[in-house]
Short mmCIF file of C-alpha atoms and ligand atoms in Angstrom, two decimals:
data_model
loop_
_atom_site.label_atom_id
_atom_site.label_comp_id
_atom_site.label_asym_id
_atom_site.label_seq_id
_atom_site.Cartn_x
_atom_site.Cartn_y
_atom_site.Cartn_z
CA MET A 168 0.00 0.00 0.00
CA ILE A 169 1.04 3.63 -0.37
CA ARG A 170 2.41 5.20 2.79
CA LEU A 171 -0.44 6.37 5.04
CA THR A 172 -0.39 7.39 8.68
CA LEU A 173 -2.69 5.73 11.17
CA ALA A 174 -4.47 9.08 11.51
CA GLU A 175 -5.05 9.14 7.74
CA ILE A 176 -6.30 5.56 7.77
CA ALA A 177 -8.66 6.35 10.65
CA ALA A 178 -9.97 9.37 8.75
CA ALA A 179 -10.47 7.36 5.54
CA THR A 180 -12.29 4.55 7.31
CA GLY A 181 -14.24 6.54 9.88
CA GLY A 182 -12.35 4.65 12.58
CA VAL A 183 -11.06 5.51 16.01
CA VAL A 184 -7.45 4.88 17.00
CA ASP A 185 -7.00 2.77 20.11
CA ALA A 186 -3.77 2.08 22.03
CA VAL A 187 -1.86 3.97 19.37
CA PRO A 188 1.08 5.86 20.91
CA ASP A 189 1.55 8.10 17.86
CA PRO A 190 -1.19 8.47 15.19
CA GLU A 191 1.44 9.87 12.83
CA THR A 192 3.08 6.44 12.65
CA ALA A 193 2.82 5.30 9.03
CA VAL A 194 1.79 2.04 7.44
CA THR A 195 4.33 1.31 4.69
CA GLY A 196 3.66 -2.35 3.94
CA PRO A 197 0.84 -4.49 2.60
CA VAL A 198 -2.66 -4.79 4.04
CA VAL A 199 -3.37 -8.46 4.84
CA ILE A 200 -6.15 -10.47 6.42
CA ASP A 201 -4.03 -13.52 7.34
CA SER A 202 -1.74 -12.83 10.29
CA ARG A 203 0.76 -15.34 8.87
CA ARG A 204 1.22 -13.09 5.84
CA VAL A 205 1.99 -9.94 7.81
CA THR A 206 5.22 -8.23 6.84
CA PRO A 207 6.91 -5.43 8.79
CA GLY A 208 5.24 -2.07 8.29
CA GLY A 209 1.97 -3.64 7.17
CA LEU A 210 -1.61 -3.37 8.38
CA PHE A 211 -3.53 -6.40 9.63
CA ALA A 212 -7.28 -6.39 9.02
CA ALA A 213 -9.07 -8.61 11.55
CA LEU A 214 -12.04 -10.39 10.02
CA PRO A 215 -14.32 -12.97 11.49
CA GLY A 216 -13.68 -16.21 9.58
CA GLU A 217 -15.64 -19.45 9.36
CA HIS A 218 -13.44 -21.17 11.91
CA VAL A 219 -11.32 -18.46 13.47
CA ASP A 220 -11.69 -14.80 14.35
CA GLY A 221 -8.94 -12.51 13.08
CA HIS A 222 -9.22 -10.49 16.27
CA ASP A 223 -7.64 -13.43 18.13
CA TYR A 224 -4.52 -13.01 15.99
CA ALA A 225 -4.08 -9.28 16.50
CA GLY A 226 -1.20 -9.75 18.95
CA ALA A 227 0.56 -12.19 16.62
CA ALA A 228 0.14 -9.80 13.71
CA VAL A 229 1.70 -6.92 15.61
CA ALA A 230 4.50 -9.19 16.85
CA ALA A 231 5.15 -10.06 13.18
CA GLY A 232 5.57 -6.38 12.37
CA ALA A 233 2.11 -5.00 11.67
CA VAL A 234 1.97 -1.31 12.54
CA ALA A 235 -1.64 -1.64 13.63
CA VAL A 236 -4.76 -3.76 13.43
CA LEU A 237 -7.95 -2.72 11.67
CA ALA A 238 -10.52 -4.15 14.05
CA ALA A 239 -14.26 -4.23 14.62
CA ARG A 240 -13.91 -3.89 18.39
CA PRO A 241 -11.34 -2.77 20.93
CA LEU A 242 -8.80 -5.54 21.39
CA PRO A 243 -8.20 -7.24 24.74
CA GLU A 244 -4.45 -7.03 24.24
CA PRO A 245 -2.94 -3.55 24.21
CA VAL A 246 -2.05 -3.55 20.51
CA PRO A 247 -2.37 -0.48 18.28
CA ALA A 248 -5.71 -0.61 16.55
CA ILE A 249 -8.04 1.40 14.36
CA VAL A 250 -11.53 0.42 15.47
CA VAL A 251 -14.23 0.61 12.82
CA PRO A 252 -17.86 -0.56 12.75
CA ASP A 253 -17.23 -2.98 9.87
CA VAL A 254 -13.79 -4.10 8.76
CA THR A 255 -14.81 -5.11 5.21
CA ALA A 256 -16.49 -1.75 4.64
CA ALA A 257 -13.43 -0.03 6.10
CA LEU A 258 -11.17 -1.84 3.62
CA ALA A 259 -13.41 -0.62 0.80
CA ALA A 260 -13.26 2.95 2.08
CA LEU A 261 -9.49 2.71 2.47
CA ALA A 262 -9.09 1.28 -1.05
CA SER A 263 -11.12 4.09 -2.50
CA ALA A 264 -9.08 6.69 -0.58
CA VAL A 265 -5.84 5.11 -1.78
CA LEU A 266 -6.99 5.12 -5.40
CA ARG A 267 -7.96 8.79 -5.17
CA ARG A 268 -4.33 9.49 -4.31
CA LEU A 269 -3.13 7.58 -7.38
CA PRO A 270 -4.41 9.59 -10.36
CA GLY A 271 -1.87 7.93 -12.66
CA VAL A 272 -3.59 4.53 -12.40
CA THR A 273 -5.92 3.40 -15.20
CA VAL A 274 -8.59 1.04 -13.89
CA ALA A 275 -10.17 -1.68 -16.04
CA GLY A 276 -12.97 -3.85 -14.69
CA ILE A 277 -14.08 -7.22 -16.07
CA THR A 278 -17.36 -8.94 -15.37
CA GLY A 279 -19.48 -11.72 -16.86
CA SER A 280 -20.86 -15.07 -15.80
CA SER A 281 -17.87 -17.10 -17.02
CA GLY A 282 -14.30 -16.26 -17.88
CA LYS A 283 -13.62 -13.28 -15.61
CA THR A 284 -10.48 -14.73 -14.06
CA SER A 285 -9.21 -16.12 -17.37
CA THR A 286 -9.72 -12.73 -19.05
CA LYS A 287 -8.25 -10.84 -16.11
CA ASP A 288 -5.13 -13.04 -16.27
CA LEU A 289 -4.79 -12.44 -20.02
CA THR A 290 -5.36 -8.70 -19.67
CA ALA A 291 -2.81 -8.44 -16.87
CA GLN A 292 -0.24 -10.24 -19.01
CA LEU A 293 -0.84 -7.69 -21.78
CA ALA A 294 -0.82 -4.65 -19.48
CA GLU A 295 2.43 -5.78 -17.86
CA ARG A 296 4.13 -5.15 -21.21
CA LEU A 297 3.16 -1.50 -20.92
CA GLY A 298 3.88 -0.79 -17.29
CA PRO A 299 3.53 -1.89 -13.67
CA THR A 300 0.20 -3.68 -13.28
CA VAL A 301 -1.80 -4.84 -10.30
CA ALA A 302 -4.37 -7.60 -10.78
CA PRO A 303 -6.07 -9.91 -8.31
CA GLU A 304 -4.62 -13.20 -7.25
CA GLY A 305 -6.94 -15.96 -8.38
CA SER A 306 -10.55 -14.84 -8.17
CA PHE A 307 -10.38 -11.92 -5.70
CA ASN A 308 -13.51 -10.31 -7.10
CA ASN A 309 -15.93 -9.41 -4.31
CA ASP A 310 -16.43 -6.80 -1.61
CA LEU A 311 -13.33 -8.07 0.19
CA GLY A 312 -11.08 -9.33 -2.62
CA LEU A 313 -11.46 -6.24 -4.76
CA PRO A 314 -10.43 -3.72 -2.04
CA LEU A 315 -7.52 -5.95 -1.02
CA THR A 316 -6.36 -5.97 -4.64
CA VAL A 317 -6.71 -2.19 -4.98
CA LEU A 318 -4.70 -1.75 -1.77
CA ARG A 319 -1.73 -3.45 -3.47
CA ALA A 320 -1.43 -0.50 -5.87
CA ASP A 321 1.16 2.19 -5.21
CA GLU A 322 2.75 5.21 -6.89
CA SER A 323 4.51 2.98 -9.42
CA THR A 324 1.28 1.29 -10.57
CA ARG A 325 -0.01 2.22 -14.03
CA TYR A 326 -2.75 -0.37 -14.63
CA LEU A 327 -5.23 -1.92 -12.27
CA VAL A 328 -7.06 -4.87 -13.82
CA LEU A 329 -10.00 -5.89 -11.66
CA GLU A 330 -12.43 -8.80 -11.66
CA LEU A 331 -15.97 -7.85 -10.57
CA SER A 332 -18.43 -10.47 -9.42
CA ALA A 333 -22.11 -10.10 -8.62
CA ARG A 334 -24.23 -12.35 -6.51
CA GLY A 335 -27.05 -9.86 -6.41
CA PRO A 336 -28.21 -6.44 -7.60
CA GLY A 337 -26.04 -3.50 -6.57
CA HIS A 338 -22.89 -5.54 -5.98
CA ILE A 339 -21.08 -4.35 -9.10
CA THR A 340 -22.17 -0.75 -8.53
CA ALA A 341 -20.63 -0.93 -5.07
CA LEU A 342 -17.37 -2.36 -6.44
CA CYS A 343 -17.27 0.41 -9.07
CA GLU A 344 -17.62 2.97 -6.30
CA VAL A 345 -14.55 1.55 -4.58
CA ALA A 346 -12.50 1.54 -7.80
CA PRO A 347 -14.17 3.59 -10.55
CA PRO A 348 -13.20 1.94 -13.84
CA LEU A 349 -12.36 3.89 -16.99
CA ILE A 350 -12.70 0.72 -19.03
CA GLY A 351 -15.26 -2.01 -18.36
CA ALA A 352 -15.68 -5.33 -20.18
CA VAL A 353 -18.74 -7.58 -20.02
CA LEU A 354 -17.99 -11.08 -21.28
CA ASN A 355 -21.32 -12.89 -21.21
CA VAL A 356 -24.60 -13.30 -19.38
CA GLY A 357 -24.98 -16.91 -18.39
CA ARG A 358 -26.52 -19.22 -15.92
CA ALA A 359 -23.94 -18.95 -13.13
CA HIS A 360 -25.72 -18.27 -9.81
CA ALA A 361 -29.04 -18.50 -11.66
CA GLY A 362 -30.62 -19.49 -8.37
CA GLU A 363 -29.81 -16.12 -6.86
CA PHE A 364 -30.82 -13.95 -9.81
CA GLY A 365 -33.99 -15.76 -10.83
CA SER A 366 -33.58 -15.20 -14.57
CA LEU A 367 -31.02 -14.39 -17.24
CA ASP A 368 -32.50 -10.90 -17.45
CA GLY A 369 -31.81 -10.55 -13.75
CA VAL A 370 -28.18 -11.59 -14.36
CA ALA A 371 -27.97 -9.10 -17.27
CA LYS A 372 -29.29 -6.27 -15.12
CA ALA A 373 -26.62 -6.93 -12.50
CA LYS A 374 -23.78 -7.14 -15.06
CA ALA A 375 -25.01 -3.93 -16.76
CA GLU A 376 -24.03 -2.06 -13.62
CA LEU A 377 -20.45 -2.08 -14.94
CA PRO A 378 -21.11 -0.24 -18.24
CA GLU A 379 -23.54 2.00 -16.34
CA ALA A 380 -20.73 3.06 -14.01
CA LEU A 381 -18.34 4.10 -16.79
CA PRO A 382 -17.65 7.78 -17.48
CA SER A 383 -18.17 9.40 -20.89
CA ASP A 384 -14.44 9.38 -21.62
CA GLY A 385 -14.26 5.66 -20.83
CA ALA A 386 -14.78 2.57 -22.95
CA ALA A 387 -17.37 -0.18 -22.58
CA ILE A 388 -16.06 -3.43 -24.09
CA LEU A 389 -19.08 -5.57 -24.97
CA ASN A 390 -19.49 -9.07 -26.41
CA ALA A 391 -21.47 -8.59 -29.62
CA ASP A 392 -22.18 -12.35 -29.77
CA ASP A 393 -24.29 -12.18 -26.61
CA PRO A 394 -27.48 -10.15 -27.23
CA ARG A 395 -27.95 -9.37 -23.53
CA VAL A 396 -24.41 -7.97 -23.39
CA LEU A 397 -24.71 -6.03 -26.65
CA ALA A 398 -27.91 -4.42 -25.36
CA MET A 399 -25.84 -2.83 -22.59
CA ALA A 400 -24.53 -0.40 -25.26
CA ALA A 401 -27.66 1.63 -24.54
CA ARG A 402 -26.86 1.76 -20.84
CA THR A 403 -23.47 3.44 -20.85
CA ALA A 404 -22.15 6.96 -21.27
CA ALA A 405 -18.85 5.50 -22.45
CA ARG A 406 -17.69 4.81 -26.00
CA VAL A 407 -18.70 1.27 -26.98
CA VAL A 408 -16.18 -1.21 -28.35
CA THR A 409 -17.61 -4.57 -29.40
CA PHE A 410 -15.92 -7.92 -29.90
CA SER A 411 -17.04 -11.06 -31.68
CA THR A 412 -15.67 -14.49 -32.53
CA GLY A 413 -17.28 -14.33 -35.91
CA LYS A 414 -21.01 -14.05 -35.75
CA ALA A 415 -21.23 -10.28 -35.41
CA THR A 416 -19.40 -9.06 -38.48
CA ALA A 417 -19.73 -5.39 -37.55
CA ALA A 418 -17.81 -5.82 -34.29
CA ASP A 419 -14.70 -3.72 -33.66
CA VAL A 420 -12.46 -6.55 -32.45
CA LYS A 421 -12.79 -9.94 -34.11
CA ALA A 422 -11.22 -13.35 -34.46
CA ALA A 423 -11.13 -14.80 -37.97
CA ASP A 424 -10.08 -18.26 -39.15
CA ILE A 425 -10.29 -19.81 -35.68
CA ARG A 426 -8.63 -23.22 -35.58
CA LEU A 427 -8.05 -25.54 -32.63
CA ASP A 428 -5.00 -27.78 -32.38
CA ASP A 429 -5.31 -31.35 -31.12
CA LEU A 430 -5.23 -30.14 -27.51
CA GLY A 431 -7.97 -27.58 -28.13
CA ARG A 432 -5.72 -24.51 -28.24
CA ALA A 433 -7.02 -21.80 -30.57
CA SER A 434 -5.17 -19.99 -33.33
CA PHE A 435 -6.83 -17.11 -35.11
CA ARG A 436 -6.29 -13.83 -36.89
CA LEU A 437 -6.90 -10.93 -34.55
CA LEU A 438 -8.72 -8.16 -36.39
CA MET A 439 -8.61 -4.80 -34.67
CA PRO A 440 -9.38 -1.28 -35.90
CA SER A 441 -5.64 -0.60 -35.81
CA GLY A 442 -4.44 -3.75 -37.58
CA ILE A 443 -4.40 -7.52 -38.06
CA ALA A 444 -2.06 -10.03 -36.45
CA PRO A 445 -1.93 -13.80 -35.85
CA VAL A 446 -2.52 -15.22 -32.36
CA THR A 447 -1.95 -18.72 -30.99
CA LEU A 448 -3.25 -19.18 -27.45
CA ASN A 449 -1.71 -21.46 -24.86
CA LEU A 450 -5.11 -21.86 -23.21
CA HIS A 451 -7.27 -24.88 -23.94
CA GLY A 452 -10.79 -24.54 -25.31
CA ALA A 453 -12.46 -22.38 -27.96
CA HIS A 454 -14.17 -20.45 -25.17
CA HIS A 455 -10.91 -18.63 -24.49
CA VAL A 456 -11.15 -16.85 -27.85
CA PRO A 457 -13.79 -14.34 -26.67
CA ASN A 458 -11.81 -13.90 -23.46
CA ALA A 459 -8.72 -13.10 -25.53
CA LEU A 460 -10.68 -10.61 -27.64
CA ALA A 461 -11.93 -8.81 -24.55
CA ALA A 462 -8.37 -8.67 -23.21
CA ALA A 463 -7.16 -7.34 -26.58
CA ALA A 464 -9.81 -4.63 -26.59
CA ILE A 465 -8.86 -3.53 -23.07
CA ALA A 466 -5.15 -3.49 -23.94
CA ALA A 467 -5.88 -1.37 -27.02
CA GLU A 468 -7.58 1.14 -24.70
CA PHE A 469 -4.40 1.09 -22.60
CA GLY A 470 -2.58 2.15 -25.78
CA MET A 471 -1.09 -1.15 -26.96
CA ASP A 472 -0.82 -1.78 -30.70
CA THR A 473 -2.16 -4.85 -32.47
CA PRO A 474 1.15 -6.68 -33.11
CA ALA A 475 2.15 -6.24 -29.45
CA ILE A 476 -1.26 -7.46 -28.29
CA ALA A 477 -1.10 -10.53 -30.56
CA ASP A 478 2.42 -11.30 -29.42
CA ALA A 479 1.57 -10.99 -25.72
CA LEU A 480 -1.63 -13.05 -26.10
CA SER A 481 0.39 -15.79 -27.77
CA LEU A 482 2.87 -15.87 -24.90
CA ALA A 483 0.27 -15.62 -22.13
CA THR A 484 -0.24 -18.63 -19.89
CA ALA A 485 -3.03 -19.79 -17.58
CA ARG A 486 -2.13 -18.08 -14.34
CA SER A 487 -4.94 -19.33 -12.14
CA LYS A 488 -5.22 -22.98 -11.22
CA TRP A 489 -7.63 -25.73 -12.22
CA ARG A 490 -9.18 -23.98 -15.22
CA MET A 491 -8.74 -26.26 -18.21
CA GLU A 492 -5.32 -27.39 -17.01
CA VAL A 493 -4.19 -30.04 -19.45
CA ARG A 494 -1.51 -32.51 -18.35
CA GLU A 495 -0.32 -35.61 -20.17
CA ARG A 496 0.70 -38.40 -17.80
CA PRO A 497 3.76 -40.49 -18.66
CA ASP A 498 1.42 -43.39 -19.43
CA GLY A 499 -0.25 -41.29 -22.14
CA VAL A 500 -3.46 -40.46 -20.29
CA LEU A 501 -4.40 -36.81 -20.82
CA VAL A 502 -6.00 -35.16 -17.79
CA VAL A 503 -8.13 -32.05 -18.40
CA ASN A 504 -8.54 -30.49 -14.97
CA ASP A 505 -11.36 -27.95 -15.05
CA ALA A 506 -12.39 -28.65 -11.48
CA TYR A 507 -12.09 -25.04 -10.28
CA ASN A 508 -15.76 -24.33 -10.77
CA ALA A 509 -18.74 -25.07 -12.98
CA ASN A 510 -21.92 -23.55 -14.28
CA PRO A 511 -23.95 -24.77 -17.27
CA ASP A 512 -22.04 -22.55 -19.71
CA SER A 513 -18.55 -23.44 -18.59
CA MET A 514 -19.67 -27.09 -18.45
CA ARG A 515 -20.69 -26.88 -22.09
CA ALA A 516 -17.40 -25.17 -22.99
CA ALA A 517 -15.37 -27.88 -21.25
CA ILE A 518 -17.32 -30.75 -22.84
CA GLU A 519 -16.93 -29.12 -26.26
CA ALA A 520 -13.18 -28.97 -25.66
CA LEU A 521 -13.22 -32.66 -24.67
CA ALA A 522 -15.17 -33.48 -27.84
CA HIS A 523 -12.58 -31.63 -29.90
CA ILE A 524 -9.58 -33.28 -28.23
CA THR A 525 -11.09 -36.74 -28.73
CA SER A 526 -12.27 -36.07 -32.29
CA GLY A 527 -9.11 -37.68 -33.66
CA GLY A 528 -10.08 -41.03 -32.11
CA ARG A 529 -8.86 -40.81 -28.48
CA ARG A 530 -11.25 -42.25 -25.90
CA GLY A 531 -12.99 -39.60 -23.80
CA ILE A 532 -14.10 -39.97 -20.20
CA ALA A 533 -16.02 -37.28 -18.32
CA VAL A 534 -15.90 -37.18 -14.52
CA LEU A 535 -18.52 -34.67 -13.47
CA GLY A 536 -19.73 -33.42 -10.12
CA TYR A 537 -22.66 -31.21 -9.28
CA MET A 538 -23.05 -27.57 -10.21
CA ALA A 539 -24.10 -25.42 -7.25
CA GLU A 540 -26.41 -22.41 -6.92
CA LEU A 541 -28.61 -23.10 -9.94
CA GLY A 542 -31.98 -22.94 -8.18
CA ASP A 543 -34.88 -23.96 -10.41
CA ILE A 544 -32.66 -24.94 -13.32
CA THR A 545 -30.64 -27.45 -11.30
CA ARG A 546 -32.19 -30.59 -12.74
CA GLU A 547 -32.30 -29.47 -16.37
CA SER A 548 -28.74 -28.15 -16.21
CA HIS A 549 -27.36 -31.43 -14.90
CA GLU A 550 -29.32 -33.43 -17.44
CA GLU A 551 -28.01 -31.13 -20.16
CA ALA A 552 -24.43 -31.77 -19.03
CA GLY A 553 -25.04 -35.50 -19.31
CA ARG A 554 -26.63 -35.12 -22.71
CA LEU A 555 -23.69 -33.05 -23.97
CA ALA A 556 -21.21 -35.61 -22.66
CA ALA A 557 -23.12 -38.40 -24.40
CA ARG A 558 -23.22 -36.42 -27.65
CA ALA A 559 -19.48 -35.85 -27.29
CA GLY A 560 -19.27 -39.64 -27.45
CA VAL A 561 -17.59 -40.26 -24.10
CA ALA A 562 -16.78 -43.91 -23.42
CA ALA A 563 -17.69 -43.41 -19.77
CA LEU A 564 -19.52 -40.76 -17.80
CA ILE A 565 -18.79 -40.83 -14.10
CA ALA A 566 -21.04 -38.81 -11.80
CA VAL A 567 -19.37 -38.08 -8.48
CA GLY A 568 -21.68 -37.64 -5.48
CA GLU A 569 -25.39 -38.06 -5.01
CA GLU A 570 -26.29 -34.59 -6.33
CA ALA A 571 -24.53 -35.25 -9.65
CA ARG A 572 -26.56 -38.35 -10.53
CA GLN A 573 -28.92 -36.36 -12.73
CA VAL A 574 -26.17 -36.04 -15.34
CA LEU A 575 -26.47 -39.79 -15.87
CA ASP A 576 -30.21 -39.44 -16.57
CA GLY A 577 -29.42 -36.87 -19.24
CA ALA A 578 -26.84 -39.12 -20.89
CA ARG A 579 -29.05 -42.21 -20.79
CA ALA A 580 -31.79 -40.26 -22.55
CA GLU A 581 -29.48 -39.98 -25.57
CA GLY A 582 -30.57 -43.18 -27.26
CA ALA A 583 -27.59 -43.52 -29.55
CA TRP A 584 -25.03 -43.31 -26.76
CA ARG A 585 -23.20 -46.56 -26.03
CA GLY A 586 -20.95 -45.39 -23.19
CA ALA A 587 -21.00 -46.46 -19.55
CA ALA A 588 -22.95 -44.36 -17.03
CA ILE A 589 -21.44 -44.82 -13.59
CA ALA A 590 -22.36 -43.20 -10.24
CA VAL A 591 -19.73 -43.07 -7.51
CA PRO A 592 -20.20 -41.62 -4.03
CA ASP A 593 -17.01 -39.57 -3.75
CA ALA A 594 -13.74 -38.40 -5.26
CA ARG A 595 -11.74 -41.27 -3.79
CA THR A 596 -13.94 -43.91 -5.31
CA ALA A 597 -13.78 -42.09 -8.64
CA VAL A 598 -9.97 -42.20 -8.56
CA ASP A 599 -9.98 -45.92 -7.70
CA LEU A 600 -12.43 -46.66 -10.49
CA LEU A 601 -10.41 -44.64 -13.00
CA GLY A 602 -7.30 -46.55 -11.96
CA ASN A 603 -8.86 -49.66 -13.50
CA LEU A 604 -10.60 -47.96 -16.38
CA LEU A 605 -7.96 -45.72 -17.93
CA ARG A 606 -5.84 -46.81 -20.84
CA PRO A 607 -2.95 -44.99 -22.54
CA GLY A 608 -4.27 -42.34 -24.89
CA ASP A 609 -7.49 -41.69 -22.94
CA VAL A 610 -8.61 -38.13 -22.25
CA VAL A 611 -10.29 -37.50 -18.87
CA LEU A 612 -12.20 -34.31 -18.17
CA VAL A 613 -12.77 -33.48 -14.50
CA LYS A 614 -15.32 -30.76 -13.80
CA ALA A 615 -17.75 -29.60 -11.12
CA SER A 616 -18.48 -26.71 -8.83
CA ARG A 617 -15.71 -26.23 -6.35
CA ALA A 618 -17.82 -27.39 -3.44
CA ALA A 619 -18.07 -30.80 -5.12
CA GLY A 620 -14.38 -31.33 -4.36
CA LEU A 621 -13.35 -32.75 -7.73
CA THR A 622 -9.93 -31.11 -7.57
CA GLU A 623 -9.14 -34.20 -5.49
CA VAL A 624 -10.00 -36.41 -8.43
CA ALA A 625 -7.64 -34.49 -10.69
CA ALA A 626 -4.92 -34.55 -8.03
CA GLY A 627 -5.48 -38.27 -7.53
CA LEU A 628 -5.26 -38.94 -11.25
CA LEU A 629 -2.05 -37.00 -11.57
CA SER A 630 -0.39 -38.55 -8.53
CA GLU A 631 -1.07 -41.99 -10.08
CA VAL A 632 1.81 -41.11 -12.35
CA SER A 633 4.46 -41.58 -9.73
CA ARG A 634 3.20 -44.97 -8.59
N1 LIG B 996 -16.03 -17.32 -22.09
C1 LIG B 996 -16.29 -18.45 -21.45
N2 LIG B 996 -17.42 -19.16 -21.67
C2 LIG B 996 -17.69 -20.30 -21.00
N3 LIG B 996 -16.86 -20.84 -20.09
C3 LIG B 996 -15.72 -20.18 -19.82
C4 LIG B 996 -15.38 -18.97 -20.47
N4 LIG B 996 -14.18 -18.56 -20.00
C5 LIG B 996 -13.80 -19.45 -19.09
N5 LIG B 996 -14.70 -20.44 -18.95
C6 LIG B 996 -14.68 -21.59 -18.04
O1 LIG B 996 -15.37 -21.20 -16.87
C7 LIG B 996 -14.73 -21.70 -15.69
C8 LIG B 996 -14.34 -20.56 -14.81
O2 LIG B 996 -13.42 -19.72 -15.51
P1 LIG B 996 -12.91 -18.40 -14.83
O3 LIG B 996 -12.37 -18.75 -13.51
O4 LIG B 996 -12.06 -17.67 -15.80
O5 LIG B 996 -14.32 -17.66 -14.68
P2 LIG B 996 -14.85 -16.64 -13.56
O6 LIG B 996 -15.90 -15.87 -14.26
O7 LIG B 996 -13.71 -15.91 -12.99
O8 LIG B 996 -15.48 -17.60 -12.48
P3 LIG B 996 -15.88 -17.22 -10.95
O9 LIG B 996 -17.26 -16.63 -11.03
O10 LIG B 996 -15.82 -18.54 -10.26
O11 LIG B 996 -14.88 -16.24 -10.44
C9 LIG B 996 -13.57 -22.51 -16.19
O12 LIG B 996 -14.02 -23.82 -16.28
C10 LIG B 996 -13.29 -21.94 -17.56
O13 LIG B 996 -12.66 -22.88 -18.42
MG1 LIG B 997 -13.11 -15.71 -11.08
#
């Protein structure tokens, strides 16, 4: 974080200093919420966790070098604290105060139902070519993760690439108040968290809060292939820049001649208003093409030219774990680990990638767990996943856990499918079963919502290698 005195932090957060010998003492290090990550000069924010309360670690944080603790109540130990009514809200207020002191930072926000983290990672890898860039670790995209990311910016920062998530109306507006974006990209409106929004129009309304928050000298980057996203053009004061993977020929940023290699990595010609250049992605799955176009459009707003964008996209790697991670085991089994998360759209994207990778004759196996937070569309979404897997011609479809069984119903309803539909109770059993089933050359896709715990299946499959 930039250097701020405890008095300044108290003023920014509406807090009261407690047990602070000198309010002019400055915080010079990072703001952290895990006392084990405190570094000297930093600020420790005490949050109530699921299992532990940060306030219990205030003493340890100060012993590790924290200048003070941002706390929701006076601490029993006499450690320097800034006491605020709500620590998360205080972090947001602090982040916004910090950003106001950094006028040289250009903020870009990315939202959408799927692909935010992938696009954020691509965009960050482009922006880094231009200057010092701060972007979230993993999926730090909510009322806590976003302020913590912003607080990592300092006087040297030029670009702040943020991921904005919404689980309800008003969430994105609030995030845009913390870090007002000049550039905002909306990737898609899909069925993630459908249970909480009720309908796709409800999801669209929430995502539209990003273009609505943009200023007139900003740029709204919109997916012209998604009608609900394109319609947001009417809801922004900013200049509109559209992108398309082919269907919308009038789009500003396009991909032409898209081809996938045998591991599902896309090559295409990047068509931008300022030029044309070839791109070959290192990411697996055709669904990363729109993500790459959104990243390209943002980078162009940052001032990057087309050849540099194409070059950086082609060198970019998957920075965040468990999203279409493809690993070939020494025995020739290819593991596609997409177990980070799942919603019906990313499920479809992953199964399409599996279908492509196995189109040359390799045997495909899908190991699927349940998709959470889908409300009324839970059953149909799981059946659809099964149907898609069957149509992709998988040799076996393994449903992990009771709640995933509906995928098997969907697959069985595909009359022409001759694969095996197998239900297993848990990740361990799935790994044991796969131990007997897999043959060299097979391709195994592992995918589910995170709560389903299928990362253990992928880990189990990959550790088989060393046995
Ligand atoms: N444009 C896309 N369309 C469909 N699926 C996608 C797209 N981009 C990424 N995915 C898939 O969606 C899953 C999540 O990707 P990613 O983490 O990038 O999305 P996210 O929007 O950040 O998700 P979260 O809401 O969990 O933060 C992965 O399985 C990924 O392969
Ligand atoms: Mg994410």
